[in-house]
Each structure stands twice: as C-alpha cells, then as structure tokens.
C-alpha cells in the first residue's frame, strides 16, 4: 500500500474535494483521482462515491482514512528514528559477558545519558554463543563478546564485530607457586573452565596438548572471583587475566609459547550499526583511533 496515496485519501477526508487536495499537494485533480483509484484497487474496496458534482468517502474510505492517521504517524516516526543525522532516541538492547559490560559499557552510560538523554540501554548477561543467536534473531541490538587467540569465535556472515580491547591471560595457581613453573607441572591438577563458553575449555585443552598432557576438567565456573576462590581452596587451577587484581591467595602465571590473549568485541547485525541510538553507544565504547587498549578493571582486588 503506497503511503503517498494514503496521504491523499486522508487529505480528501479532511478537505472534502479533489480540487482542494490537488491545490494543497501541487497536483492536478486528475492525478489525485488516479491515485485514489489506484488505492482502491490496492485495497480491493470502493473508497469514494459521487455526491452531486463532488465525491465523498464511502464507509470503507472513512475507515481507511482513520487507519491512515496511525499508519502515516508510524511511518514518520520510523523515518525520524532511522535518520542517521537525527538526535538519537530509543532503546538499545545490549547483551554480553559480565566483564565486557563492566569494562566497556558501564563507563559509557553516564556520558551517554548526558549527551543523549533520549537513549535508553537495557542490559542482559550472556555468553558469546548465546548472544550470536539472539543477535541473528533480532532479539538484541548489541552484543559484547570475546574470544581467545587459541579459540577464535565465528560470529557468522550476518554479524559485524568491532574489537574493543585486548588483554593477556595466564594460569591462576595458589600464591607462592614459582613464576617459572612449566604448564606440564599441572598435568595432574583438576582444571576449572567456563560453564557456558566452550572457548575457555578449547584454550585450556590446546595449551595442555602443546604441553604434552590431557587436562582433567573438574569444575565449570562463570565468575572470575569464584575461580579464585576455588584455586585458594585447593580445588584446581584455571585461567584468569594477567592484569586483573586478585586475592592474596592467588598468583597468575604468564603463559608463553604460546601466550594466551583475550579480545573483547562489540557485535551488531550487519547494516544496523548506523541506527542513531546504537551508533551513539558504539561511538562511546570504541577505542580511540581504532587502537586496542588494556581494560581498566573496575573491581578492587578480590577479598579486600
């Protein structure tokens, strides 16, 4: 259904004559008549009928004119919403892993509110595999995800990923463990991996394989703080960021040959990043000049 024709029908309902509609819209009376006739064919309903030397809307025409008010208002709202030059307004649905939300999104929220008060952010916590499916289904506008260099993620051709920051990861072991302890020394240890992201376990198994052993996966934990607690309690060893503050009972050993690196990403559906509210959020999170930075950990040292 052509919205231009709806505009002419609505004008006819308000102005009462083809001539008046033609004058307001800078058209000929014949063109207005042809467009109303075409709209009648589109809808399969008779929209106007003769009234002396003029025409009037039929009951079906009046009902369609009433609908036209709502339809045209919605179309106008959508045009403003999608205008890349318009002041951002709307709700951005963000899903992602907890550290990404803390490090990348939350620091931008206050500035976002000051710059664009009509942009609202709704946040949900998910792991990468979960958010890829939600983005593809259009149940999220923005995903904060991550992968490891030893377990790269594959978001799919329908999604665009922008790197935000990168950080080295190491092996979390009890405090006092010598810094030069080889990975093979933990061949008999129980290992802690993430319960909802297979990338973590893939990285552990790759590192162990290169060190000549198969790890015993005993615990599946999402929280980095809880990983620390398990290490301190003697339940095993696991992966943690090198530069993140830890509790006094934990040491994070640097991994070498190969090193392990985590990279965080902002992921959107292809073609959606220019939607003005989403673009406003992305602009505040992107690293300056495209250079990846180290994350600033917002949490104090665990246990303090």
PDB file of C-alpha atoms in Angstrom, residues 3-234:
ATOM      1  CA  UNK A   3       1.755   5.758   1.762  1.00  0.00           C
ATOM      2  CA  UNK A   4       1.575   8.690  -0.669  1.00  0.00           C
ATOM      3  CA  UNK A   5      -1.867   7.514  -1.729  1.00  0.00           C
ATOM      4  CA  UNK A   6      -2.881   7.230   1.916  1.00  0.00           C
ATOM      5  CA  UNK A   7      -1.810  10.854   2.413  1.00  0.00           C
ATOM      6  CA  UNK A   8      -4.090  11.928  -0.443  1.00  0.00           C
ATOM      7  CA  UNK A   9      -7.030   9.923   0.927  1.00  0.00           C
ATOM      8  CA  UNK A  10      -6.549  11.445   4.377  1.00  0.00           C
ATOM      9  CA  UNK A  11      -6.373  14.915   2.835  1.00  0.00           C
ATOM     10  CA  UNK A  12      -9.593  14.216   0.907  1.00  0.00           C
ATOM     11  CA  UNK A  13     -11.334  13.188   4.140  1.00  0.00           C
ATOM     12  CA  UNK A  14     -10.300  16.491   5.715  1.00  0.00           C
ATOM     13  CA  UNK A  15     -10.589  18.914   2.781  1.00  0.00           C
ATOM     14  CA  UNK A  16     -13.697  17.454   1.148  1.00  0.00           C
ATOM     15  CA  UNK A  17     -12.816  17.887  -2.546  1.00  0.00           C
ATOM     16  CA  UNK A  18     -10.363  16.634  -5.151  1.00  0.00           C
ATOM     17  CA  UNK A  19      -9.616  20.229  -6.182  1.00  0.00           C
ATOM     18  CA  UNK A  20      -8.640  21.247  -2.636  1.00  0.00           C
ATOM     19  CA  UNK A  21      -6.397  18.176  -2.291  1.00  0.00           C
ATOM     20  CA  UNK A  22      -4.756  18.926  -5.640  1.00  0.00           C
ATOM     21  CA  UNK A  23      -4.058  22.529  -4.654  1.00  0.00           C
ATOM     22  CA  UNK A  24      -2.508  21.594  -1.291  1.00  0.00           C
ATOM     23  CA  UNK A  25      -0.271  18.884  -2.799  1.00  0.00           C
ATOM     24  CA  UNK A  26       0.608  20.767  -6.015  1.00  0.00           C
ATOM     25  CA  UNK A  27      -1.013  18.134  -8.209  1.00  0.00           C
ATOM     26  CA  UNK A  28      -3.686  18.122 -10.864  1.00  0.00           C
ATOM     27  CA  UNK A  29      -7.198  16.999  -9.981  1.00  0.00           C
ATOM     28  CA  UNK A  30      -6.795  14.165 -12.493  1.00  0.00           C
ATOM     29  CA  UNK A  31      -3.651  12.902 -10.719  1.00  0.00           C
ATOM     30  CA  UNK A  32      -5.400  12.913  -7.338  1.00  0.00           C
ATOM     31  CA  UNK A  33      -8.319  10.997  -8.831  1.00  0.00           C
ATOM     32  CA  UNK A  34      -5.974   8.434 -10.402  1.00  0.00           C
ATOM     33  CA  UNK A  35      -4.085   7.904  -7.137  1.00  0.00           C
ATOM     34  CA  UNK A  36      -7.301   7.387  -5.143  1.00  0.00           C
ATOM     35  CA  UNK A  37      -8.485   4.914  -7.796  1.00  0.00           C
ATOM     36  CA  UNK A  38      -5.162   3.061  -7.548  1.00  0.00           C
ATOM     37  CA  UNK A  39      -5.523   2.917  -3.748  1.00  0.00           C
ATOM     38  CA  UNK A  40      -8.991   1.479  -4.203  1.00  0.00           C
ATOM     39  CA  UNK A  41      -7.515  -1.274  -6.382  1.00  0.00           C
ATOM     40  CA  UNK A  42      -4.758  -1.893  -3.802  1.00  0.00           C
ATOM     41  CA  UNK A  43      -7.281  -2.408  -1.021  1.00  0.00           C
ATOM     42  CA  UNK A  44      -9.996  -4.114  -3.058  1.00  0.00           C
ATOM     43  CA  UNK A  45     -12.555  -1.708  -1.610  1.00  0.00           C
ATOM     44  CA  UNK A  46     -14.565   1.187  -3.021  1.00  0.00           C
ATOM     45  CA  UNK A  47     -13.245   4.273  -1.254  1.00  0.00           C
ATOM     46  CA  UNK A  48     -15.206   7.181  -2.786  1.00  0.00           C
ATOM     47  CA  UNK A  49     -18.661   7.685  -4.292  1.00  0.00           C
ATOM     48  CA  UNK A  50     -20.371  10.547  -6.151  1.00  0.00           C
ATOM     49  CA  UNK A  51     -22.163  13.253  -4.191  1.00  0.00           C
ATOM     50  CA  UNK A  52     -23.720  15.702  -6.650  1.00  0.00           C
ATOM     51  CA  UNK A  53     -20.844  17.287  -8.586  1.00  0.00           C
ATOM     52  CA  UNK A  54     -18.336  16.201  -5.923  1.00  0.00           C
ATOM     53  CA  UNK A  55     -17.275  12.960  -4.238  1.00  0.00           C
ATOM     54  CA  UNK A  56     -17.358  11.730  -0.679  1.00  0.00           C
ATOM     55  CA  UNK A  57     -15.670   8.871   1.137  1.00  0.00           C
ATOM     56  CA  UNK A  58     -17.556   5.619   1.457  1.00  0.00           C
ATOM     57  CA  UNK A  59     -17.739   3.924   4.879  1.00  0.00           C
ATOM     58  CA  UNK A  60     -14.726   1.841   3.806  1.00  0.00           C
ATOM     59  CA  UNK A  61     -12.936   5.022   2.711  1.00  0.00           C
ATOM     60  CA  UNK A  62     -13.589   6.674   6.087  1.00  0.00           C
ATOM     61  CA  UNK A  63     -12.294   3.615   7.969  1.00  0.00           C
ATOM     62  CA  UNK A  64      -9.142   3.575   5.829  1.00  0.00           C
ATOM     63  CA  UNK A  65      -8.662   7.312   6.415  1.00  0.00           C
ATOM     64  CA  UNK A  66      -8.845   6.665  10.166  1.00  0.00           C
ATOM     65  CA  UNK A  67      -6.177   3.942   9.790  1.00  0.00           C
ATOM     66  CA  UNK A  68      -4.108   6.301   7.645  1.00  0.00           C
ATOM     67  CA  UNK A  69      -3.633   8.651  10.612  1.00  0.00           C
ATOM     68  CA  UNK A  70      -1.939   5.891  12.618  1.00  0.00           C
ATOM     69  CA  UNK A  71      -0.066   4.408   9.646  1.00  0.00           C
ATOM     70  CA  UNK A  72       1.388   7.709   8.477  1.00  0.00           C
ATOM     71  CA  UNK A  73       2.364   8.691  12.022  1.00  0.00           C
ATOM     72  CA  UNK A  74       4.203   5.374  12.423  1.00  0.00           C
ATOM     73  CA  UNK A  75       5.970   5.800   9.082  1.00  0.00           C
ATOM     74  CA  UNK A  76       7.023   9.328  10.027  1.00  0.00           C
ATOM     75  CA  UNK A  77       8.303   8.098  13.397  1.00  0.00           C
ATOM     76  CA  UNK A  78      10.278   5.318  11.701  1.00  0.00           C
ATOM     77  CA  UNK A  79      11.863   7.777   9.274  1.00  0.00           C
ATOM     78  CA  UNK A  80      12.992  10.019  12.111  1.00  0.00           C
ATOM     79  CA  UNK A  81      14.222   7.028  14.093  1.00  0.00           C
ATOM     80  CA  UNK A  82      16.312   5.747  11.188  1.00  0.00           C
ATOM     81  CA  UNK A  83      17.647   9.123  10.125  1.00  0.00           C
ATOM     82  CA  UNK A  84      21.411   8.936  10.756  1.00  0.00           C
ATOM     83  CA  UNK A  85      21.514  12.701  11.323  1.00  0.00           C
ATOM     84  CA  UNK A  86      18.645  12.794  13.815  1.00  0.00           C
ATOM     85  CA  UNK A  87      19.187  13.219  17.551  1.00  0.00           C
ATOM     86  CA  UNK A  88      19.498   9.643  18.894  1.00  0.00           C
ATOM     87  CA  UNK A  89      16.413   8.372  20.682  1.00  0.00           C
ATOM     88  CA  UNK A  90      15.231   4.882  21.506  1.00  0.00           C
ATOM     89  CA  UNK A  91      16.046   1.728  23.453  1.00  0.00           C
ATOM     90  CA  UNK A  92      19.256  -0.196  22.751  1.00  0.00           C
ATOM     91  CA  UNK A  93      19.149  -3.835  23.886  1.00  0.00           C
ATOM     92  CA  UNK A  94      22.637  -4.930  24.972  1.00  0.00           C
ATOM     93  CA  UNK A  95      23.688  -8.445  25.917  1.00  0.00           C
ATOM     94  CA  UNK A  96      27.114  -9.687  26.804  1.00  0.00           C
ATOM     95  CA  UNK A  97      29.611 -11.167  29.221  1.00  0.00           C
ATOM     96  CA  UNK A  98      29.917  -9.597  32.661  1.00  0.00           C
ATOM     97  CA  UNK A  99      33.460  -8.264  32.289  1.00  0.00           C
ATOM     98  CA  UNK A 100      32.665  -6.700  28.915  1.00  0.00           C
ATOM     99  CA  UNK A 101      29.638  -4.947  30.387  1.00  0.00           C
ATOM    100  CA  UNK A 102      31.666  -3.655  33.343  1.00  0.00           C
ATOM    101  CA  UNK A 103      34.720  -2.606  31.352  1.00  0.00           C
ATOM    102  CA  UNK A 104      33.197  -1.304  28.103  1.00  0.00           C
ATOM    103  CA  UNK A 105      29.546  -0.403  28.635  1.00  0.00           C
ATOM    104  CA  UNK A 106      29.061   0.871  32.186  1.00  0.00           C
ATOM    105  CA  UNK A 107      31.784   3.568  31.986  1.00  0.00           C
ATOM    106  CA  UNK A 108      29.978   4.961  28.924  1.00  0.00           C
ATOM    107  CA  UNK A 109      26.480   5.021  30.476  1.00  0.00           C
ATOM    108  CA  UNK A 110      26.864   8.291  32.394  1.00  0.00           C
ATOM    109  CA  UNK A 111      28.309  10.102  29.379  1.00  0.00           C
ATOM    110  CA  UNK A 112      25.601   8.608  27.175  1.00  0.00           C
ATOM    111  CA  UNK A 113      22.893   9.954  29.494  1.00  0.00           C
ATOM    112  CA  UNK A 114      24.462  13.412  29.409  1.00  0.00           C
ATOM    113  CA  UNK A 115      24.917  13.536  25.643  1.00  0.00           C
ATOM    114  CA  UNK A 116      21.806  11.672  24.526  1.00  0.00           C
ATOM    115  CA  UNK A 117      19.162  11.655  27.289  1.00  0.00           C
ATOM    116  CA  UNK A 118      16.580  10.029  24.994  1.00  0.00           C
ATOM    117  CA  UNK A 119      18.687   6.874  24.530  1.00  0.00           C
ATOM    118  CA  UNK A 120      17.859   4.071  26.961  1.00  0.00           C
ATOM    119  CA  UNK A 121      20.046   0.996  27.460  1.00  0.00           C
ATOM    120  CA  UNK A 122      18.662  -2.381  28.585  1.00  0.00           C
ATOM    121  CA  UNK A 123      21.337  -4.870  29.681  1.00  0.00           C
ATOM    122  CA  UNK A 124      21.323  -8.675  29.899  1.00  0.00           C
ATOM    123  CA  UNK A 125      24.200 -11.024  30.715  1.00  0.00           C
ATOM    124  CA  UNK A 126      25.007 -13.741  28.169  1.00  0.00           C
ATOM    125  CA  UNK A 127      27.982 -15.719  26.883  1.00  0.00           C
ATOM    126  CA  UNK A 128      29.161 -15.306  23.240  1.00  0.00           C
ATOM    127  CA  UNK A 129      27.396 -18.324  21.748  1.00  0.00           C
ATOM    128  CA  UNK A 130      24.130 -17.170  23.304  1.00  0.00           C
ATOM    129  CA  UNK A 131      24.349 -13.583  22.039  1.00  0.00           C
ATOM    130  CA  UNK A 132      25.200 -14.599  18.471  1.00  0.00           C
ATOM    131  CA  UNK A 133      21.883 -16.459  18.265  1.00  0.00           C
ATOM    132  CA  UNK A 134      19.985 -13.581  19.903  1.00  0.00           C
ATOM    133  CA  UNK A 135      21.502 -11.022  17.525  1.00  0.00           C
ATOM    134  CA  UNK A 136      20.682 -13.132  14.490  1.00  0.00           C
ATOM    135  CA  UNK A 137      17.088 -13.475  15.709  1.00  0.00           C
ATOM    136  CA  UNK A 138      16.939  -9.667  16.249  1.00  0.00           C
ATOM    137  CA  UNK A 139      16.355 -10.099  19.987  1.00  0.00           C
ATOM    138  CA  UNK A 140      19.401  -7.898  20.754  1.00  0.00           C
ATOM    139  CA  UNK A 141      20.819  -4.760  19.145  1.00  0.00           C
ATOM    140  CA  UNK A 142      24.362  -5.020  20.503  1.00  0.00           C
ATOM    141  CA  UNK A 143      26.424  -7.890  21.868  1.00  0.00           C
ATOM    142  CA  UNK A 144      29.611  -7.675  23.910  1.00  0.00           C
ATOM    143  CA  UNK A 145      31.585 -10.859  23.268  1.00  0.00           C
ATOM    144  CA  UNK A 146      35.104 -12.204  23.461  1.00  0.00           C
ATOM    145  CA  UNK A 147      37.342 -14.906  22.129  1.00  0.00           C
ATOM    146  CA  UNK A 148      40.835 -16.260  22.724  1.00  0.00           C
ATOM    147  CA  UNK A 149      43.612 -16.309  20.155  1.00  0.00           C
ATOM    148  CA  UNK A 150      43.748 -20.091  20.673  1.00  0.00           C
ATOM    149  CA  UNK A 151      39.962 -20.443  20.269  1.00  0.00           C
ATOM    150  CA  UNK A 152      38.707 -17.823  17.801  1.00  0.00           C
ATOM    151  CA  UNK A 153      34.944 -17.304  17.638  1.00  0.00           C
ATOM    152  CA  UNK A 154      32.892 -17.376  14.432  1.00  0.00           C
ATOM    153  CA  UNK A 155      30.009 -14.875  14.715  1.00  0.00           C
ATOM    154  CA  UNK A 156      28.726 -15.590  11.179  1.00  0.00           C
ATOM    155  CA  UNK A 157      28.376 -13.605   7.980  1.00  0.00           C
ATOM    156  CA  UNK A 158      25.229 -11.788   9.161  1.00  0.00           C
ATOM    157  CA  UNK A 159      27.104 -10.090  12.014  1.00  0.00           C
ATOM    158  CA  UNK A 160      29.804  -7.400  12.216  1.00  0.00           C
ATOM    159  CA  UNK A 161      32.393  -7.430  15.021  1.00  0.00           C
ATOM    160  CA  UNK A 162      34.498  -4.444  16.153  1.00  0.00           C
ATOM    161  CA  UNK A 163      37.457  -5.146  18.520  1.00  0.00           C
ATOM    162  CA  UNK A 164      37.324  -3.080  21.729  1.00  0.00           C
ATOM    163  CA  UNK A 165      40.220  -4.165  23.923  1.00  0.00           C
ATOM    164  CA  UNK A 166      42.654  -6.992  24.432  1.00  0.00           C
ATOM    165  CA  UNK A 167      44.439  -8.498  27.441  1.00  0.00           C
ATOM    166  CA  UNK A 168      46.777 -11.345  28.245  1.00  0.00           C
ATOM    167  CA  UNK A 169      45.575 -14.319  30.276  1.00  0.00           C
ATOM    168  CA  UNK A 170      47.558 -16.668  32.466  1.00  0.00           C
ATOM    169  CA  UNK A 171      47.175 -19.643  34.753  1.00  0.00           C
ATOM    170  CA  UNK A 172      45.702 -18.980  38.216  1.00  0.00           C
ATOM    171  CA  UNK A 173      47.508 -21.074  40.832  1.00  0.00           C
ATOM    172  CA  UNK A 174      47.967 -20.884  44.617  1.00  0.00           C
ATOM    173  CA  UNK A 175      50.120 -17.998  45.817  1.00  0.00           C
ATOM    174  CA  UNK A 176      53.740 -18.918  46.281  1.00  0.00           C
ATOM    175  CA  UNK A 177      53.954 -21.033  43.136  1.00  0.00           C
ATOM    176  CA  UNK A 178      57.232 -20.145  41.376  1.00  0.00           C
ATOM    177  CA  UNK A 179      56.730 -17.887  38.343  1.00  0.00           C
ATOM    178  CA  UNK A 180      58.784 -20.194  36.105  1.00  0.00           C
ATOM    179  CA  UNK A 181      56.716 -23.318  36.846  1.00  0.00           C
ATOM    180  CA  UNK A 182      56.008 -25.044  33.491  1.00  0.00           C
ATOM    181  CA  UNK A 183      52.439 -25.838  32.486  1.00  0.00           C
ATOM    182  CA  UNK A 184      53.266 -29.553  32.448  1.00  0.00           C
ATOM    183  CA  UNK A 185      53.683 -29.387  36.231  1.00  0.00           C
ATOM    184  CA  UNK A 186      49.876 -29.103  36.457  1.00  0.00           C
ATOM    185  CA  UNK A 187      49.156 -32.226  34.398  1.00  0.00           C
ATOM    186  CA  UNK A 188      47.695 -33.992  37.447  1.00  0.00           C
ATOM    187  CA  UNK A 189      45.729 -30.975  38.682  1.00  0.00           C
ATOM    188  CA  UNK A 190      41.983 -30.515  38.401  1.00  0.00           C
ATOM    189  CA  UNK A 191      41.122 -27.747  35.924  1.00  0.00           C
ATOM    190  CA  UNK A 192      38.468 -25.042  36.118  1.00  0.00           C
ATOM    191  CA  UNK A 193      36.786 -23.810  32.918  1.00  0.00           C
ATOM    192  CA  UNK A 194      33.816 -21.622  31.979  1.00  0.00           C
ATOM    193  CA  UNK A 195      30.446 -23.379  32.117  1.00  0.00           C
ATOM    194  CA  UNK A 196      28.787 -21.527  29.219  1.00  0.00           C
ATOM    195  CA  UNK A 197      31.566 -20.684  26.777  1.00  0.00           C
ATOM    196  CA  UNK A 198      33.431 -23.517  25.085  1.00  0.00           C
ATOM    197  CA  UNK A 199      36.243 -21.161  24.014  1.00  0.00           C
ATOM    198  CA  UNK A 200      37.697 -21.237  27.513  1.00  0.00           C
ATOM    199  CA  UNK A 201      37.868 -25.036  27.565  1.00  0.00           C
ATOM    200  CA  UNK A 202      39.209 -25.131  23.999  1.00  0.00           C
ATOM    201  CA  UNK A 203      42.051 -22.827  25.026  1.00  0.00           C
ATOM    202  CA  UNK A 204      42.837 -24.998  28.087  1.00  0.00           C
ATOM    203  CA  UNK A 205      42.875 -28.192  26.034  1.00  0.00           C
ATOM    204  CA  UNK A 206      45.063 -26.586  23.353  1.00  0.00           C
ATOM    205  CA  UNK A 207      47.589 -25.348  25.915  1.00  0.00           C
ATOM    206  CA  UNK A 208      47.639 -28.724  27.657  1.00  0.00           C
ATOM    207  CA  UNK A 209      48.044 -30.608  24.389  1.00  0.00           C
ATOM    208  CA  UNK A 210      51.039 -28.466  23.454  1.00  0.00           C
ATOM    209  CA  UNK A 211      52.497 -29.196  26.911  1.00  0.00           C
ATOM    210  CA  UNK A 212      52.029 -32.936  26.395  1.00  0.00           C
ATOM    211  CA  UNK A 213      49.055 -33.841  28.583  1.00  0.00           C
ATOM    212  CA  UNK A 214      45.257 -34.067  28.646  1.00  0.00           C
ATOM    213  CA  UNK A 215      43.676 -31.856  31.324  1.00  0.00           C
ATOM    214  CA  UNK A 216      41.153 -33.179  33.807  1.00  0.00           C
ATOM    215  CA  UNK A 217      38.187 -30.776  33.578  1.00  0.00           C
ATOM    216  CA  UNK A 218      36.619 -30.910  37.025  1.00  0.00           C
ATOM    217  CA  UNK A 219      34.800 -27.594  37.570  1.00  0.00           C
ATOM    218  CA  UNK A 220      32.757 -25.267  35.351  1.00  0.00           C
ATOM    219  CA  UNK A 221      32.564 -21.730  36.718  1.00  0.00           C
ATOM    220  CA  UNK A 222      31.437 -18.429  35.144  1.00  0.00           C
ATOM    221  CA  UNK A 223      32.582 -15.958  37.822  1.00  0.00           C
ATOM    222  CA  UNK A 224      36.253 -14.940  37.834  1.00  0.00           C
ATOM    223  CA  UNK A 225      36.014 -14.275  41.576  1.00  0.00           C
ATOM    224  CA  UNK A 226      34.692 -17.796  42.144  1.00  0.00           C
ATOM    225  CA  UNK A 227      37.552 -19.248  40.078  1.00  0.00           C
ATOM    226  CA  UNK A 228      39.908 -17.522  42.529  1.00  0.00           C
ATOM    227  CA  UNK A 229      38.033 -18.962  45.497  1.00  0.00           C
ATOM    228  CA  UNK A 230      38.338 -22.479  44.120  1.00  0.00           C
ATOM    229  CA  UNK A 231      42.070 -22.028  43.472  1.00  0.00           C
ATOM    230  CA  UNK A 232      42.617 -20.756  47.035  1.00  0.00           C
ATOM    231  CA  UNK A 233      40.599 -23.669  48.432  1.00  0.00           C
ATOM    232  CA  UNK A 234      42.752 -26.151  46.509  1.00  0.00           C
TER     233      UNK A 234
END
